[in-house]
Short mmCIF file of C-alpha atoms in Angstrom, two decimals:
data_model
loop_
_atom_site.label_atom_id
_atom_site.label_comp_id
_atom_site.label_asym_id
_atom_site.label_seq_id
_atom_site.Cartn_x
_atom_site.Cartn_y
_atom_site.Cartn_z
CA UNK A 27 -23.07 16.67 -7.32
CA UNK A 28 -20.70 14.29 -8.59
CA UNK A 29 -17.60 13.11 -6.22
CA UNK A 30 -14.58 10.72 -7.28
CA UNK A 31 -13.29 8.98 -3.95
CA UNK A 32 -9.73 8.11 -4.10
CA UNK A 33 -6.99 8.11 -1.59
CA UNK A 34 -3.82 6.51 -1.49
CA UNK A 35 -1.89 7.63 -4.12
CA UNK A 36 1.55 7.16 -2.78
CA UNK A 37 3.65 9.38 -5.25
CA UNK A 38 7.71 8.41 -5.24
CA UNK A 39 6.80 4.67 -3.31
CA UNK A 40 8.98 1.54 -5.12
CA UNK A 41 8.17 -1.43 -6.01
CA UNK A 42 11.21 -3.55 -4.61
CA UNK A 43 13.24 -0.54 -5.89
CA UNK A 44 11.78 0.03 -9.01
CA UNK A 45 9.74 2.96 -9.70
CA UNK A 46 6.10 3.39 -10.06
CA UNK A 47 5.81 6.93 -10.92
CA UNK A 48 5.65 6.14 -15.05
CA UNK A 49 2.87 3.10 -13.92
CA UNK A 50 0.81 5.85 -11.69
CA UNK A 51 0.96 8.25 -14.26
CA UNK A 52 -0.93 6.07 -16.51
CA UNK A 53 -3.61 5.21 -13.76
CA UNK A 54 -3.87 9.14 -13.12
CA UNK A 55 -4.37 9.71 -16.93
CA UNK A 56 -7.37 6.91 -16.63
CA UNK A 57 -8.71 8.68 -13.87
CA UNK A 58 -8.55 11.74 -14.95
CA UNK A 59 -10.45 10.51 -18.07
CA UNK A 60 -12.92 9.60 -15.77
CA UNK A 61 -13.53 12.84 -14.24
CA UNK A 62 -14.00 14.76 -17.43
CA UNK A 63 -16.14 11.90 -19.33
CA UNK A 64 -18.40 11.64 -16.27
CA UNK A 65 -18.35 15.14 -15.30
CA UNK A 66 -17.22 15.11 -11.97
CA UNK A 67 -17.27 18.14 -9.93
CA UNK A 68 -15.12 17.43 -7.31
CA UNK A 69 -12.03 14.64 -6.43
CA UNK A 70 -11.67 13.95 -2.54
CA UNK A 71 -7.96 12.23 -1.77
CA UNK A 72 -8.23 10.77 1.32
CA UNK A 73 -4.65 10.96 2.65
CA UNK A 74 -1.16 9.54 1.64
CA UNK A 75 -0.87 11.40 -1.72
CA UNK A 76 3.14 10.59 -1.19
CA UNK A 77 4.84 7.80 0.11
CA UNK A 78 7.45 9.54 2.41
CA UNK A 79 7.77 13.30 3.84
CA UNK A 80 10.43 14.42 1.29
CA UNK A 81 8.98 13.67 -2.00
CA UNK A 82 11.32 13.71 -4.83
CA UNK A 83 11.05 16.77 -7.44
CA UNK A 84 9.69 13.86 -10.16
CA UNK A 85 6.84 13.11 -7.71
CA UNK A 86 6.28 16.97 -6.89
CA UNK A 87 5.85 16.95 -10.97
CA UNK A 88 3.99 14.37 -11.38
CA UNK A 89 1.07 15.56 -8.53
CA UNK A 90 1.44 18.97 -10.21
CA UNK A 91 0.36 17.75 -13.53
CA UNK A 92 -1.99 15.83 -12.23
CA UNK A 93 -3.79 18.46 -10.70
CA UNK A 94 -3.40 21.09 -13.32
CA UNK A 95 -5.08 18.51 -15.27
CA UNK A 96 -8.43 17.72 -13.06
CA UNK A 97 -9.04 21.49 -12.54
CA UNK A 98 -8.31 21.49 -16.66
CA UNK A 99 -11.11 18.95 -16.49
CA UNK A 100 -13.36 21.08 -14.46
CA UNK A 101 -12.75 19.67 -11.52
CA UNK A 102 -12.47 20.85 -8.07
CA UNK A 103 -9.84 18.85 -5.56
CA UNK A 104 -10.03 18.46 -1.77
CA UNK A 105 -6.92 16.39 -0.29
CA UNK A 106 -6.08 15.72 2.91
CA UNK A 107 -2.64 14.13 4.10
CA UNK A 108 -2.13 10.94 5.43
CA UNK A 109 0.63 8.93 7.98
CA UNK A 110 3.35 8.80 5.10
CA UNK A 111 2.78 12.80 4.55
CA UNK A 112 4.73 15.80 5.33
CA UNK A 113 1.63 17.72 6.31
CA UNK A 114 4.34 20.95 6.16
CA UNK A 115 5.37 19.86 2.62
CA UNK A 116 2.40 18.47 1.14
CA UNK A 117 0.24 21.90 2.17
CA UNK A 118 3.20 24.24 1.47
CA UNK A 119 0.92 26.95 -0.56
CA UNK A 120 -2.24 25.37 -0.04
CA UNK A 121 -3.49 29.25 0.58
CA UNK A 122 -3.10 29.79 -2.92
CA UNK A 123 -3.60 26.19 -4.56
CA UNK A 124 -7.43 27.03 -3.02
CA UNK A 125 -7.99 29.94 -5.10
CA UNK A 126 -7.62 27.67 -7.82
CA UNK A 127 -10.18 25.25 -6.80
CA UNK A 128 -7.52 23.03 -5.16
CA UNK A 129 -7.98 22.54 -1.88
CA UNK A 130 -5.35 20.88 0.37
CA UNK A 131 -5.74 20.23 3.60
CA UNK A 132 -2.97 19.62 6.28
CA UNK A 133 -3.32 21.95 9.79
CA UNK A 134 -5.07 20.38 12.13
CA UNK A 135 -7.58 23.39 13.07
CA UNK A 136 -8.47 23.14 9.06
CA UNK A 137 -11.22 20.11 10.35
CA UNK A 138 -13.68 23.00 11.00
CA UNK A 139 -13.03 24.82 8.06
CA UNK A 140 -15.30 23.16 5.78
CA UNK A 141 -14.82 24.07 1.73
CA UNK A 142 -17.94 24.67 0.48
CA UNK A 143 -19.55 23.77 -2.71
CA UNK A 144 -22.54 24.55 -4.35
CA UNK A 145 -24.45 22.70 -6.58
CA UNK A 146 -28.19 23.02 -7.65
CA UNK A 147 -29.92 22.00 -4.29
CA UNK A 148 -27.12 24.35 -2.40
CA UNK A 149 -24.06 23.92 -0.27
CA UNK A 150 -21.91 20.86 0.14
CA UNK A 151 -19.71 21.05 2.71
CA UNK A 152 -16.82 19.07 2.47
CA UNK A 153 -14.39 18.50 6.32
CA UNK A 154 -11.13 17.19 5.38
CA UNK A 155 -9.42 15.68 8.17
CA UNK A 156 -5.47 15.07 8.01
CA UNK A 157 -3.91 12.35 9.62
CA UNK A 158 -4.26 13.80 13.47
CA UNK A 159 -1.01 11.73 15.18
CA UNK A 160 -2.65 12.45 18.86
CA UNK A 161 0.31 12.95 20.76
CA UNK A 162 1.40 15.91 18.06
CA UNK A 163 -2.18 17.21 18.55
CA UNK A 164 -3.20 17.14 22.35
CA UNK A 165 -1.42 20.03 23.33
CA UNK A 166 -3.69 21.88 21.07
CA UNK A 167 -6.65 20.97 23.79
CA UNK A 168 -5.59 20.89 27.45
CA UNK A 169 -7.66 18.70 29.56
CA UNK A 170 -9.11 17.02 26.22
CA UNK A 171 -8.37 12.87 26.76
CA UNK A 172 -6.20 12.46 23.44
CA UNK A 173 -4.30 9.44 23.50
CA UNK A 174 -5.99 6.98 20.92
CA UNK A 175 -6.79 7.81 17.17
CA UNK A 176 -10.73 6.85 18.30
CA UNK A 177 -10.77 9.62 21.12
CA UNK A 178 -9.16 12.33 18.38
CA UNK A 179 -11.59 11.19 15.66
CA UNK A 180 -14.45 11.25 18.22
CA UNK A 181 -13.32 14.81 19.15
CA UNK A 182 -13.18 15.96 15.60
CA UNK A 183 -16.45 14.76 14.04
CA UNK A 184 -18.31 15.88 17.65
CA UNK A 185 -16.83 19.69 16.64
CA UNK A 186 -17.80 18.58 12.71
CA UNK A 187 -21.30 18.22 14.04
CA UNK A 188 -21.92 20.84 15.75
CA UNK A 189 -20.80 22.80 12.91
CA UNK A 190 -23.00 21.27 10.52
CA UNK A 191 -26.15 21.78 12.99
CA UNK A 192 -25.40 25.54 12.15
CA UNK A 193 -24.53 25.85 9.06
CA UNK A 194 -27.02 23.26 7.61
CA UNK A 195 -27.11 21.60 3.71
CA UNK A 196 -25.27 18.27 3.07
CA UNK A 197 -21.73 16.75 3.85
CA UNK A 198 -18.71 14.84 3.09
CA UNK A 199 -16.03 13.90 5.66
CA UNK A 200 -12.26 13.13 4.53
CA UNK A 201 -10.87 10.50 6.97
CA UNK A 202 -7.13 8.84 6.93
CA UNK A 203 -7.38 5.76 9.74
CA UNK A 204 -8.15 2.60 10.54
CA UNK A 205 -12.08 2.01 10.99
CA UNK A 206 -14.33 -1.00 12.48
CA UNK A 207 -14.86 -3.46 10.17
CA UNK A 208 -12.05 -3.44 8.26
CA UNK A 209 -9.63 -6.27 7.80
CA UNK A 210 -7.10 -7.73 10.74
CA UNK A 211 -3.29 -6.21 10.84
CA UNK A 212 -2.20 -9.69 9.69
CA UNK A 213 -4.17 -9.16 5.78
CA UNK A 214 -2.89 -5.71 5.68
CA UNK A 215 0.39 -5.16 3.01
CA UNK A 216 3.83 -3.58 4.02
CA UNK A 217 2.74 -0.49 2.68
CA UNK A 218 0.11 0.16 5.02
CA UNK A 219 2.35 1.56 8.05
CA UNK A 220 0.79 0.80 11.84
CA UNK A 221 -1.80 3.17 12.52
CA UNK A 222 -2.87 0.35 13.63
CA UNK A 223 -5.43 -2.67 12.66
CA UNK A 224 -7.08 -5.08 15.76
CA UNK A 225 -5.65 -2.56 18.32
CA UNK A 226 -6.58 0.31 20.30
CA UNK A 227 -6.17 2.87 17.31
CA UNK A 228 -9.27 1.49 15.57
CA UNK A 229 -11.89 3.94 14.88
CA UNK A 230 -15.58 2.67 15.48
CA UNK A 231 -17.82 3.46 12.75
CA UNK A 232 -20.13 5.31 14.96
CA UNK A 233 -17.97 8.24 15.38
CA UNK A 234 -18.42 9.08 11.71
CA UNK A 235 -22.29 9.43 12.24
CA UNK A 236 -23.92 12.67 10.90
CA UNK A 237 -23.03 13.41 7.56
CA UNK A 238 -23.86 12.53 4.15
CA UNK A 239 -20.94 10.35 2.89
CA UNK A 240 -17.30 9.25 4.95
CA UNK A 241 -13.95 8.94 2.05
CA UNK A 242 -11.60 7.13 4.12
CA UNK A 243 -7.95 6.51 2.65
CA UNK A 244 -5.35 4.62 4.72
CA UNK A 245 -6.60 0.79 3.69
CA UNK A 246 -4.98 -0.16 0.18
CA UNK A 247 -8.47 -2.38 -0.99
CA UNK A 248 -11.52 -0.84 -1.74
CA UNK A 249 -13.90 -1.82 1.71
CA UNK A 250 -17.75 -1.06 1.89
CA UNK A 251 -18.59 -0.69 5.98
CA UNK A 252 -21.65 1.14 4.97
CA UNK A 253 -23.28 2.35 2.44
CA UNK A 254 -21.98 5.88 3.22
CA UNK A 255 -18.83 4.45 4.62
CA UNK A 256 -16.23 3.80 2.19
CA UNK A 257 -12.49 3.13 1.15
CA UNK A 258 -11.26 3.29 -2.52
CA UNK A 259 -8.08 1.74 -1.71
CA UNK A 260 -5.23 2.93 -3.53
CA UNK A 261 -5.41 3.64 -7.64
CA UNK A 262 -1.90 1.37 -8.01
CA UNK A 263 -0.85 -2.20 -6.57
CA UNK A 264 2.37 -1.38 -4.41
CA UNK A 265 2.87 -4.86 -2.60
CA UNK A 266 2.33 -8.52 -3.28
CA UNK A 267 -0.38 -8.48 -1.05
CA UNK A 268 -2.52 -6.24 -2.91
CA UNK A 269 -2.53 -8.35 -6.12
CA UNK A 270 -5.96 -9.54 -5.53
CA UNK A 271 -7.82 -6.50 -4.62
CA UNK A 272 -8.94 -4.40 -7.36
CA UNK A 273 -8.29 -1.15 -8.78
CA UNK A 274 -10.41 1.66 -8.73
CA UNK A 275 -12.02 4.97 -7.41
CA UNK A 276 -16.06 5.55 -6.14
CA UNK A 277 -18.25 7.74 -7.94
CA UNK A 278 -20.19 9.06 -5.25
CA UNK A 279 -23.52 11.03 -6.21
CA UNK A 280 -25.53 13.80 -3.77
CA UNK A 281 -28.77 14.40 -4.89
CA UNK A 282 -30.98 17.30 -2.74
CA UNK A 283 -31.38 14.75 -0.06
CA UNK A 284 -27.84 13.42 0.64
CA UNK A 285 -26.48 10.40 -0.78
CA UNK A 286 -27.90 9.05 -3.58
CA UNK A 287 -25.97 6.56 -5.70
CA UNK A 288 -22.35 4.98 -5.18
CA UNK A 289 -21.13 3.54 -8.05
CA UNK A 290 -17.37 1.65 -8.45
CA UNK A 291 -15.41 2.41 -11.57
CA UNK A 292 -12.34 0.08 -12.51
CA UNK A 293 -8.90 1.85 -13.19
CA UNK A 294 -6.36 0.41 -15.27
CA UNK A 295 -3.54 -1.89 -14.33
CA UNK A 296 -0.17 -1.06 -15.97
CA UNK A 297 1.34 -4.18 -14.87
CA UNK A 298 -0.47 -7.55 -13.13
CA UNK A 299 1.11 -8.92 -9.80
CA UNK A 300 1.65 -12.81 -10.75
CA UNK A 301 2.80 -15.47 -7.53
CA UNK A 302 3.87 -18.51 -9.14
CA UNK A 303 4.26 -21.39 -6.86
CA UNK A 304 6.27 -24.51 -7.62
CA UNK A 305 9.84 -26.15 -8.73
CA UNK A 306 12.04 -23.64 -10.41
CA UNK A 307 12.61 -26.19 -13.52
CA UNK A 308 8.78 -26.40 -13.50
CA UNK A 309 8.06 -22.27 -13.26
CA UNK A 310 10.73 -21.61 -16.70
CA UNK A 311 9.48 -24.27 -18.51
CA UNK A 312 5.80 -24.76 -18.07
CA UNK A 313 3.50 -23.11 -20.72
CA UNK A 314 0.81 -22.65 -18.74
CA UNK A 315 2.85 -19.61 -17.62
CA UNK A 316 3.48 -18.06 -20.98
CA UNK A 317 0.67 -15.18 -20.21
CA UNK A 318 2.55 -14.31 -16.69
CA UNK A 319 6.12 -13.53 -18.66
CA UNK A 320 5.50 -9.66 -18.52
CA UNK A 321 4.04 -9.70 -14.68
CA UNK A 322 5.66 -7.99 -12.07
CA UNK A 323 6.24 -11.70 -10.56
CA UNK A 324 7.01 -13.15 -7.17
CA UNK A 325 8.38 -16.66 -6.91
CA UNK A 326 7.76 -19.21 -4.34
CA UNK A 327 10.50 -21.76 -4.44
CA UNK A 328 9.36 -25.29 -3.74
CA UNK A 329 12.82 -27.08 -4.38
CA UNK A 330 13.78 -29.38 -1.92
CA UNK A 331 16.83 -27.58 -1.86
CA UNK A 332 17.13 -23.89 -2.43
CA UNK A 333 18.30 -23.91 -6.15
CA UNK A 334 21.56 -21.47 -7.06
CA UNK A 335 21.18 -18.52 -8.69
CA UNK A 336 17.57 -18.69 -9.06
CA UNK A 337 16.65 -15.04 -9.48
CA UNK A 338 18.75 -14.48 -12.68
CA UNK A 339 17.05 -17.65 -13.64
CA UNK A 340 13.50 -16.47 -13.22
CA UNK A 341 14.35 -13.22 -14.93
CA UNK A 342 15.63 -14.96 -18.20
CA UNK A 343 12.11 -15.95 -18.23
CA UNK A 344 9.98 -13.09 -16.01
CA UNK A 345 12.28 -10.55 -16.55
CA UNK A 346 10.19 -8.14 -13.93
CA UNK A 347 10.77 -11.21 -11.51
CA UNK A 348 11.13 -9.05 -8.56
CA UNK A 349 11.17 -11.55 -5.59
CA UNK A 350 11.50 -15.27 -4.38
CA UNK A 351 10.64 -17.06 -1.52
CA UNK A 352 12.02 -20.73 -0.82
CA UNK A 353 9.53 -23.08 0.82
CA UNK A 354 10.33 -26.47 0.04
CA UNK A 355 7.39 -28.52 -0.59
CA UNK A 356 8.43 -31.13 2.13
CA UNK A 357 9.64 -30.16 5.99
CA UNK A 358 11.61 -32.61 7.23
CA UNK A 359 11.41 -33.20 10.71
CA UNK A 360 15.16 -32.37 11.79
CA UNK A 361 14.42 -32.15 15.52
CA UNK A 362 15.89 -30.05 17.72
CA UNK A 363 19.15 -30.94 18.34
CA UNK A 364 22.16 -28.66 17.98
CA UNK A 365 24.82 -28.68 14.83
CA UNK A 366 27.00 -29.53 17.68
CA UNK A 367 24.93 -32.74 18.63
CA UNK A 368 24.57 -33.71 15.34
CA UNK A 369 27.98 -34.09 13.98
CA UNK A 370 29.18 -35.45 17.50
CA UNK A 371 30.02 -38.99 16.12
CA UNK A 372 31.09 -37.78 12.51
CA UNK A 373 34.78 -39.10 12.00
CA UNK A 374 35.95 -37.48 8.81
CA UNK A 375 35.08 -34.25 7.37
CA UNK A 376 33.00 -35.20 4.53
CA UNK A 377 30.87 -36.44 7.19
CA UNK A 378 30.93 -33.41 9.20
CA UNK A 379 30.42 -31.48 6.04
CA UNK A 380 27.67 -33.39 5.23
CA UNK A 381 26.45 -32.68 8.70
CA UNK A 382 26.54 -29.04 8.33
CA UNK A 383 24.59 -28.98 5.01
CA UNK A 384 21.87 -31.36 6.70
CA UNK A 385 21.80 -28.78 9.68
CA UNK A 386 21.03 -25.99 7.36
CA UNK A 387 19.03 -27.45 4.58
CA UNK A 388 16.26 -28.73 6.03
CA UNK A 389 17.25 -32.13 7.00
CA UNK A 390 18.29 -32.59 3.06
CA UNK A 391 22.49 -33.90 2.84
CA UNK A 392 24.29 -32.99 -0.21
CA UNK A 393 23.60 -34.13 -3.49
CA UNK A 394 25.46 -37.22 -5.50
CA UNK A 395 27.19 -33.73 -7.42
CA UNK A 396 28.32 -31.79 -4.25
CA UNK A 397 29.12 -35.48 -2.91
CA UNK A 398 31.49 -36.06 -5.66
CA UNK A 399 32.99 -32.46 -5.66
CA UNK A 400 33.68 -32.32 -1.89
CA UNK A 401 35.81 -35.65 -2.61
CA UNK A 402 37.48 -33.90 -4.87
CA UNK A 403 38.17 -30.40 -3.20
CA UNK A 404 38.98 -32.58 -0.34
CA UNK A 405 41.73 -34.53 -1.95
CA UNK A 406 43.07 -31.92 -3.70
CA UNK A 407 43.34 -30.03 -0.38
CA UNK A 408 45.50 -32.78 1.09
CA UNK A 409 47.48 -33.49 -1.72
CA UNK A 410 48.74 -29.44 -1.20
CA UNK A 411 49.28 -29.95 2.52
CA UNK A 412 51.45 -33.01 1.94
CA UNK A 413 53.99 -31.20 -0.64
CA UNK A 414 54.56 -28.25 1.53
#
């Protein structure tokens, strides 16, 4: 049996307020290509098909199509929701969706009801776990210690077991969470809400012993913790700090003894993530940039001094210049003494002025320009006051 492993997918999320849907419906098309060209039997989405718990009717659309498509394909679907889901929403017909071959699970008692799908050595058995928030959950179990993510995962995959001991044949496990081993809170992007990373809600890999192969969904870069351990990451870049991890889905193969081979498969990227670091002067004129000009691009400012209007600047050039940071290239040591303090023993106002702009630029005065135009303004400003 042949399994695509993707999660992630994030339908309706912005890209500092542009949207991605026309971008992820180009990386669904690849990956739909992939199914049918490799003849995939089944697509496990690991949680967080939408960004936010009232999807839009364009990103109901697009997941419609998108399914239509892969069971078009010949493909068989089991999705789980993740943090950003409406579980209520996102499995709103699910009953029916299954009869199709699309399965979509959201209730938390749907963990032991494994969909089931034979190939030629028999049954896989496939437990899709939604994101299980534990204080929405331990009602469900009185007397049950749920208070972490690890204790309701634990719980879960202990039931999971036991199941499988009866029913027997080989298994896949759906998982949206944080697990051991992958990287610190601090590396993870804006788009990967708390669940949370190097605190107590990580999930030790040892609670996902016992089956054949783990999809986990929740981390945006593709991770290896084992070899039957896994996350894709997500099929489109939606922050800055994604733009070095690749893009891509696992083809995971079952032979009659359980896993067999894992192989990665690239998807496309509809637009590159480009930081350019530097002088504004230097980032519009170099040429060395000439291949970033159609980037999504994020600017780091170097400029001693924050220049003015720099964004519509960087867009005459990147005109999907979509942020900029200022971080001049040297920090002057201003110490810590108050605006107050510092303009103490100024005795006209271009010197308190001049104060002021030292105070909030960095230790850097004003220029020979604003010099000469404060002189001005300044003079003009009396000349009024002494004809009224």
């Amino acid at each position: 049996m042949k399994i695509l492993h993707t999660s992630d997918w994030h339908i309706g999320r912005t890209f500092h307020t542009h949207s991605t849907l026309e971008h992820l419906g180009q990386v669904l098309d690849a990956l739909i290509e992939i199914v049918r060209v490799r003849g995939v039997d089944v697509v496990a989405v690991a949680g967080d098909v939408f960004d936010s718990a009232m999807p839009s009717k364009e990103s109901y659309a697009l997941l419609t199509s998108a399914l239509r498509r892969l069971k078009a394909v010949g493909a068989s679907v089991v999705m789980t929701s993740g943090n950003h889901d409406s579980a209520t929403r996102l499995g709103f017909q699910s009953e029916w969706a299954a009869l199709a071959g699309i399965h979509v699970v959201t209730r938390p008692e749907q963990y032991l009801e494994p969909i089931s799908i034979t190939d030629e050595y028999g049954p896989v058995h496939f437990y899709g776990i939604p994101y299980l928030e534990p204080v929405l959950i331990r009602h469900l179990y009185p007397g049950v210690p749920l208070k972490t993510h690890e204790q309701v995962l634990d719980f879960a995959m202990t039931q999971i077991r036991e199941d499988l001991t009866v029913r027997g044949g080989r298994s896949v496990v759906l998982s949206h969470c944080f697990a051991a081993g992958v990287m610190p809170a601090s590396a993870a992007s804006d788009v990967e809400r708390d669940i949370t990373a190097g605190g107590l809600d990580v999930v030790p890999l040892g609670v996902f012993d016992g089956c054949d192969y783990v999809a986990l969904g929740h981390i945006h870069g593709r991770a290896t913790l084992t070899e039957r351990v896994r996350y894709s990451g997500a099929p489109l870049h939606y922050s800055f700090a994604e733009a070095e991890k690749p893009r891509g889905v696992w083809l995971v193969e079952l032979d009659a003894g359980g896993l067999g081979a894992v192989e990665w498969v690239d998807l496309p990227v509809p637009r590159r993530l480009t930081v350019l670091t530097g002088e504004l002067s230097d980032l519009l004129e170099d040429a060395a940039y000439a291949d970033r000009e159609g980037d999504w691009v994020k600017a780091i400012l170097t400029d001693q001094v924050r220049p003015l209007d720099a964004m519509r600047s960087l867009q005459e050039r990147f005109p999907h210049g979509v942020a900029l940071e200022h971080r001049p290239a040297i920090q002057m040591d201003v110490g810590d003494s108050s605006y107050a303090e510092r303009i103490r023993t100024a005795t006209s106002d271009p010197e308190i002025i001049a104060g002021f702009l030292s105070f909030v630029r960095n230790g850097v005065g004003p220029t020979d320009f604003e010099t000469a135009l404060l002189a001005e303004l300044l003079t003009e400003q009396s000349t009024r006051a002494a004809n009224s």
